């Protein structure tokens, strides 16, 4: 269960895309781990304490969990390990997994061993982000949106991202640069997905440069750029900010915990993507990895626990029926808001994210 937030308490359990570490992570053993262990790199809340206890008691397999805080950091750590990966399972974002696949870090999913695949909602089990080159490379787990988080005691529901750049709100806004960048591209009339720029990289560069310059011009609006979701949550709780670009998980947790917050997808749109678990190439504990994945997907109870620990929507069928009315309302977006979400395109992500990452560093340095 989540904790009641006050100005004096630290938040526990955050969402993905820069999530906080587990409180007491087990030490990851090297790739020659014994067969009764499984080494997992995971965002906080994806493997709940309750599931971990059940799984270990029922299977005798010990879960060694190392916290993930950033996709780039995880990629670099795996690259440094060469082909002798210390993790059997890693947690990769749907819009970034192509990097791990193309680098040879992941094992294609053996669908004959995925006995619980039918427990995934079909909308997500058939999504293109879990496949590449005609094969499945990941097991989807949660769905994330990126929108506008606001202090509902200070504002009525905003309809436009204009509010983030209004001088009246200077020093009261925050965002994660890379996550906000594509939204601002769309806000300025460019194609944040970069799909229309395929084959014309110079146009993509022009759009990125213009967006970079706009964000630098409005840099004085920002109280502080954040990285981990617990940072934005704490800034709202402390009263440091009243507006921010945020993931749906941190926003839902604030709402469920009683903070006067609202979350919406403004008229210029927001982003959607997913996170899942992936098996590493030549994983030392391959059989244990499939036992874990099938157990995790097998029950909507596991999905409900993940929702409560992360604030994100679970892809496990039947999860919604186990949530309270308050939890469902905190996670819900109306049909108009959902229609304004754009899924991050997997195939165009390779070149647009490289450009955005460079622009983000230039914004920080400006």
C-alpha positions as MATLAB code, in Angstrom:
seq = 'XXXXXXXXXXXXXXXXXXXXXXXXXXXXXXXXXXXXXXXXXXXXXXXXXXXXXXXXXXXXXXXXXXXXXXXXXXXXXXXXXXXXXXXXXXXXXXXXXXXXXXXXXXXXXXXXXXXXXXXXXXXXXXXXXXXXXXXXXXXXXXXXXXXXXXXXXXXXXXXXXXXXXXXXXXXXXXXXXXXXXXXXXXXXXXXXXXXXXXXXXXXXXXXXXXXXXXXXXXXXXXXXXXXXXXXXXXXXXXXXXXXXXXXXXXXXXXXXXXXXXXXXXXXXXXXXXXXXXXXXXXXXXXXXXXXXXXXXXXXXXXXXXXXXXXXXXXXXXXXXXXXXXXXXXXXXXXXXXXXXXXXXXXXXXXXXXXXXXXXXXXXXXX';
ca = [
       0.000    0.000    0.000;
       1.116    3.563   -0.567;
       1.893    5.963    2.250;
       0.030    9.115    3.195;
       2.214   12.009    2.103;
       3.064   14.952    4.267;
       5.660   17.682    4.062;
       7.717   15.704    6.570;
       7.667   12.268    4.973;
       9.626   10.922    2.066;
       7.699    9.280   -0.731;
       7.970    5.574   -1.178;
       7.503    3.726   -4.430;
       7.640    5.733   -7.633;
       6.914    5.084  -11.295;
       9.141    4.292  -14.092;
      11.360    6.502  -16.296;
      13.810    7.382  -13.581;
      12.321    5.444  -10.682;
      13.662    5.316   -7.154;
      15.604    2.394   -5.753;
      14.192   -0.422   -3.684;
      14.756    0.196   -0.005;
      17.080   -2.757    0.615;
      18.087   -4.348   -2.684;
      19.783   -7.719   -2.591;
      23.269   -7.888   -4.018;
      23.312   -9.109   -7.593;
      25.442  -12.189   -7.975;
      27.489  -12.770  -11.118;
      26.195  -14.590  -14.165;
      27.252  -17.993  -12.830;
      24.611  -17.775  -10.096;
      23.246  -21.002   -8.665;
      20.152  -22.460  -10.270;
      17.919  -21.531   -7.332;
      18.422  -17.804   -7.920;
      17.229  -15.192  -10.393;
      18.956  -11.849  -10.937;
      16.632   -8.997  -11.905;
      17.237   -5.334  -12.714;
      13.941   -3.626  -12.022;
      12.298   -0.293  -11.398;
      10.898    0.188   -7.929;
       7.480   -1.378   -7.397;
       7.499   -3.693  -10.411;
       8.388   -6.662   -8.190;
       6.369   -6.052   -5.042;
       7.369   -7.407   -1.656;
       4.197   -9.494   -1.507;
       4.809  -11.149   -4.885;
       8.455  -11.684   -4.099;
       7.590  -13.489   -0.869;
       4.960  -15.677   -2.554;
       7.231  -16.540   -5.461;
      10.215  -17.435   -3.301;
       8.114  -19.575   -0.958;
       6.344  -21.427   -3.766;
       9.345  -22.006   -6.049;
      12.395  -21.946   -3.795;
      13.962  -19.466   -6.228;
      15.565  -16.471   -4.564;
      15.073  -13.124   -6.328;
      18.128  -10.841   -6.283;
      16.883   -7.405   -7.303;
      19.065   -4.512   -8.383;
      17.288   -1.155   -8.749;
      17.163    0.587  -12.120;
      17.117    4.376  -12.170;
      17.732    5.206  -15.828;
      17.535    3.424  -19.189;
      20.802    4.916  -20.410;
      22.620    3.857  -17.274;
      21.248    0.327  -17.590;
      22.363    0.154  -21.237;
      25.867    1.335  -20.379;
      26.184   -1.151  -17.527;
      25.210   -4.016  -19.814;
      27.617   -2.803  -22.495;
      30.426   -2.772  -19.940;
      29.662   -6.377  -18.992;
      30.155   -7.584  -22.538;
      28.263  -10.825  -23.057;
      28.635  -11.984  -19.452;
      25.535  -10.267  -18.090;
      25.033  -10.295  -14.335;
      21.252   -9.939  -14.797;
      18.914  -12.631  -16.076;
      16.032  -10.171  -16.491;
      16.166   -6.436  -17.181;
      13.402   -3.846  -17.335;
      13.359   -1.993  -20.652;
      11.077    0.790  -21.843;
       9.015   -0.010  -24.914;
      10.346    2.995  -26.812;
      13.966    2.175  -25.952;
      14.058   -1.592  -26.248;
      15.254   -1.467  -29.876;
      18.626   -0.268  -28.526;
      18.985   -3.343  -26.341;
      17.816   -5.677  -29.110;
      20.106   -4.200  -31.750;
      23.062   -4.275  -29.349;
      22.558   -8.016  -28.835;
      21.770   -7.684  -25.140;
      18.436   -9.521  -25.146;
      17.125  -12.996  -25.837;
      14.039  -13.351  -28.015;
      11.077  -14.633  -26.010;
      10.404  -18.336  -26.481;
       6.631  -18.238  -26.778;
       6.375  -21.990  -26.123;
       7.673  -21.302  -22.615;
       5.370  -18.331  -21.997;
       2.385  -20.280  -20.699;
       0.794  -17.126  -19.202;
       1.063  -14.917  -22.290;
      -2.716  -15.065  -22.723;
      -3.059  -13.263  -19.378;
      -1.819  -10.054  -21.030;
      -4.535   -7.767  -22.401;
      -4.556   -8.356  -26.173;
      -4.160   -4.638  -26.859;
      -0.668   -4.901  -25.394;
       0.354   -8.486  -26.130;
       0.010   -7.680  -29.839;
       1.557   -4.206  -29.669;
       4.397   -3.525  -32.088;
       6.705   -2.273  -29.352;
       7.288   -5.786  -27.995;
       8.425   -7.134  -31.370;
      11.307   -6.458  -33.717;
      12.453   -8.314  -36.803;
       9.448  -10.595  -36.519;
      10.180  -11.831  -32.997;
       8.972  -11.013  -29.473;
      11.657   -9.456  -27.294;
       9.812   -8.396  -24.182;
       6.939   -9.112  -21.825;
       4.820   -5.957  -21.330;
       3.999   -5.063  -17.754;
       2.740   -1.492  -17.284;
       1.451    1.319  -19.485;
       2.597    4.875  -18.893;
       1.355    8.234  -20.129;
       3.063   11.593  -19.851;
       0.871   14.621  -19.240;
       0.353   17.698  -17.097;
       0.330   17.418  -13.300;
      -1.125   20.413  -11.475;
      -2.011   21.515   -7.961;
      -5.809   21.435   -8.042;
      -6.028   23.808   -5.097;
      -4.311   26.443   -7.245;
      -5.687   25.761  -10.743;
      -8.752   24.494  -12.495;
      -7.934   21.754  -15.004;
      -5.670   23.348  -17.643;
      -6.548   22.789  -21.289;
      -3.224   23.792  -22.859;
       0.494   23.451  -22.252;
       0.517   27.278  -22.490;
       0.257   27.321  -18.726;
       3.801   25.961  -18.375;
       5.185   28.990  -20.217;
       2.982   31.699  -18.691;
       5.230   34.265  -16.930;
       2.718   34.306  -14.069;
       3.889   30.772  -13.198;
       7.620   31.440  -13.384;
       9.616   29.466  -10.851;
       6.664   27.145  -10.119;
       7.107   24.593  -12.921;
       9.212   21.484  -13.420;
       9.790   18.823  -16.052;
      12.117   16.036  -17.120;
      13.793   17.439  -20.230;
      13.875   14.364  -22.469;
      10.322   13.326  -21.580;
       8.961   16.842  -22.100;
      10.881   17.502  -25.302;
       8.639   15.597  -27.724;
       5.551   17.128  -26.123;
       6.984   20.606  -26.699;
       7.834   19.676  -30.286;
       4.139   18.917  -30.816;
       3.146   22.066  -28.918;
       5.252   24.144  -31.320;
       3.715   22.477  -34.370;
       6.485   19.996  -35.138;
       6.204   16.208  -35.228;
       7.328   14.939  -31.845;
       7.134   11.329  -33.020;
       9.530   12.187  -35.880;
       7.651    9.770  -38.150;
       7.242   12.472  -40.801;
      10.987   13.148  -40.706;
      12.049    9.656  -41.757;
      14.373   10.068  -44.700;
      14.829   13.796  -44.025;
      17.048   13.969  -40.936;
      17.793   17.632  -41.604;
      14.128   18.463  -40.930;
      14.244   16.508  -37.694;
      17.346   18.437  -36.671;
      15.660   21.752  -37.482;
      12.641   20.808  -35.337;
      14.848   19.700  -32.458;
      16.969   22.853  -32.661;
      13.878   25.095  -32.627;
      12.450   23.233  -29.641;
      15.775   23.395  -27.824;
      15.977   27.138  -28.384;
      12.382   27.606  -27.160;
      13.100   25.710  -23.938;
      16.291   27.666  -23.363;
      14.371   30.910  -23.917;
      11.865   29.840  -21.247;
      14.407   28.299  -18.888;
      13.692   30.942  -16.262;
      10.198   29.452  -15.874;
      11.589   26.244  -14.405;
      12.129   25.810  -10.679;
      14.269   22.733  -11.266;
      14.574   19.971  -13.826;
      13.865   16.600  -12.256;
      15.002   13.060  -13.060;
      13.334   10.595  -10.673;
       9.542   10.637  -10.146;
       9.926   10.900   -6.375;
      11.594   14.278   -6.989;
       8.538   15.785   -8.670;
       6.253   14.279   -6.059;
       8.274   15.801   -3.245;
       8.411   19.197   -4.973;
       4.605   19.229   -5.131;
       4.239   18.053   -1.545;
       6.707   20.682   -0.341;
       4.884   23.413   -2.270;
       7.952   24.167   -4.403;
       6.020   23.752   -7.668;
       2.397   23.776   -8.763;
       2.750   22.645  -12.393;
       4.808   19.969  -14.065;
       5.144   17.476  -16.858;
       4.822   14.103  -15.176;
       4.269   10.440  -15.747;
       0.880    8.999  -14.932;
       2.311    6.866  -12.107;
       3.665    9.603   -9.837;
       0.542   11.658  -10.565;
      -1.812    8.822   -9.638;
       0.080    8.142   -6.426;
      -0.273   11.752   -5.309;
      -4.002   11.713   -6.076;
      -4.602    8.367   -4.345;
      -2.679    9.555   -1.295;
      -4.959   12.572   -0.952;
      -2.751   15.373   -2.244;
      -4.801   18.051   -4.083;
      -3.490   17.188   -7.521;
      -4.956   16.741  -10.965;
      -3.567   15.072  -14.055;
      -4.624   15.742  -17.628;
      -3.582   15.488  -21.269;
      -3.783   19.041  -22.691;
      -5.166   19.776  -26.148;
      -1.697   19.693  -27.766;
      -1.294   16.117  -26.589;
       0.852   13.836  -24.459;
       2.874   10.673  -24.873;
       2.258    7.006  -24.136;
       4.688    4.129  -23.807;
       5.119    0.925  -21.858;
       7.618   -0.903  -19.690;
       8.228   -4.602  -19.471;
      10.671   -7.328  -18.523;
      13.199   -8.761  -20.957;
      15.475  -11.802  -20.720;
      19.167  -11.166  -21.277;
      21.140  -12.975  -23.970;
      22.325  -16.380  -22.714;
      20.866  -15.720  -19.269;
      22.455  -18.000  -16.678;
      19.080  -18.766  -15.081;
      16.875  -18.997  -18.163;
      14.366  -21.520  -16.778;
      13.958  -19.477  -13.609;
      13.353  -16.387  -15.740;
      10.384  -18.022  -17.480;
       9.051  -19.353  -14.175;
       9.156  -15.781  -12.819;
       7.487  -14.178  -15.844;
       4.692  -16.743  -15.986;
       4.055  -16.434  -12.252;
       3.956  -12.643  -12.453;
       1.418  -12.619  -15.293;
      -0.715  -15.434  -13.953;
      -2.852  -13.472  -11.488;
      -4.607  -10.091  -11.606;
      -3.744   -9.819   -7.906;
      -0.142   -9.261   -8.992;
      -1.309   -6.563  -11.390;
      -3.262   -4.761   -8.668;
      -0.241   -4.825   -6.355;
       1.929   -3.306   -9.109;
      -0.663   -0.571   -9.703;
      -0.642    0.331   -6.014;
       3.144    0.355   -5.777;
       3.817    2.320   -8.985;
       0.635    4.206   -9.911;
       0.863    2.812  -13.448;
      -1.785    0.796  -15.291;
      -1.136   -2.929  -15.419;
      -1.486   -4.955  -18.633;
      -2.511   -8.091  -16.705;
      -6.091   -9.024  -17.550;
      -8.587   -8.633  -14.704;
      -6.532   -6.139  -12.721;
      -9.060   -3.314  -12.933;
     -11.752   -5.357  -11.169;
      -9.530   -5.587   -8.086;
      -8.949   -1.834   -7.770;
     -10.991    0.484   -5.601;
     -13.149    3.197   -7.138;
     -10.620    5.801   -5.999;
      -7.755    3.907   -7.592;
      -9.597    3.489  -10.891;
     -10.494    7.170  -10.986;
      -6.891    8.210  -10.285;
      -5.672    6.073  -13.185;
      -8.451    7.003  -15.586;
      -8.238    9.284  -18.604;
     -11.417   10.165  -20.471;
     -11.826    9.308  -24.153;
     -10.811   12.792  -25.318;
      -7.614   12.671  -23.276;
      -6.755    9.188  -24.552;
      -7.275   10.361  -28.124;
      -4.651   13.048  -27.561;
      -1.973   10.532  -26.572;
       0.714    9.603  -29.090;
       2.577    6.323  -28.697;
       6.311    6.800  -28.997;
       7.272    5.271  -32.339;
       9.789    2.447  -31.978;
      11.214    2.651  -35.472;
      11.855    6.399  -35.493;
      13.060    6.483  -31.905;
      16.678    5.563  -32.763;
      17.482    8.829  -34.509;
      15.118   11.248  -32.746;
      16.255   10.257  -29.241;
      19.892   10.759  -30.164;
      19.055   14.300  -31.250;
      16.936   14.959  -28.164;
      19.599   13.637  -25.779;
      22.131   16.047  -27.279;
      19.658   18.947  -27.096;
      18.884   18.137  -23.456;
      22.536   18.532  -22.511;
      22.660   21.849  -24.357;
      19.595   23.053  -22.435;
      21.156   22.113  -19.101;
      24.381   23.876  -20.016;
      22.704   27.057  -21.286;
];
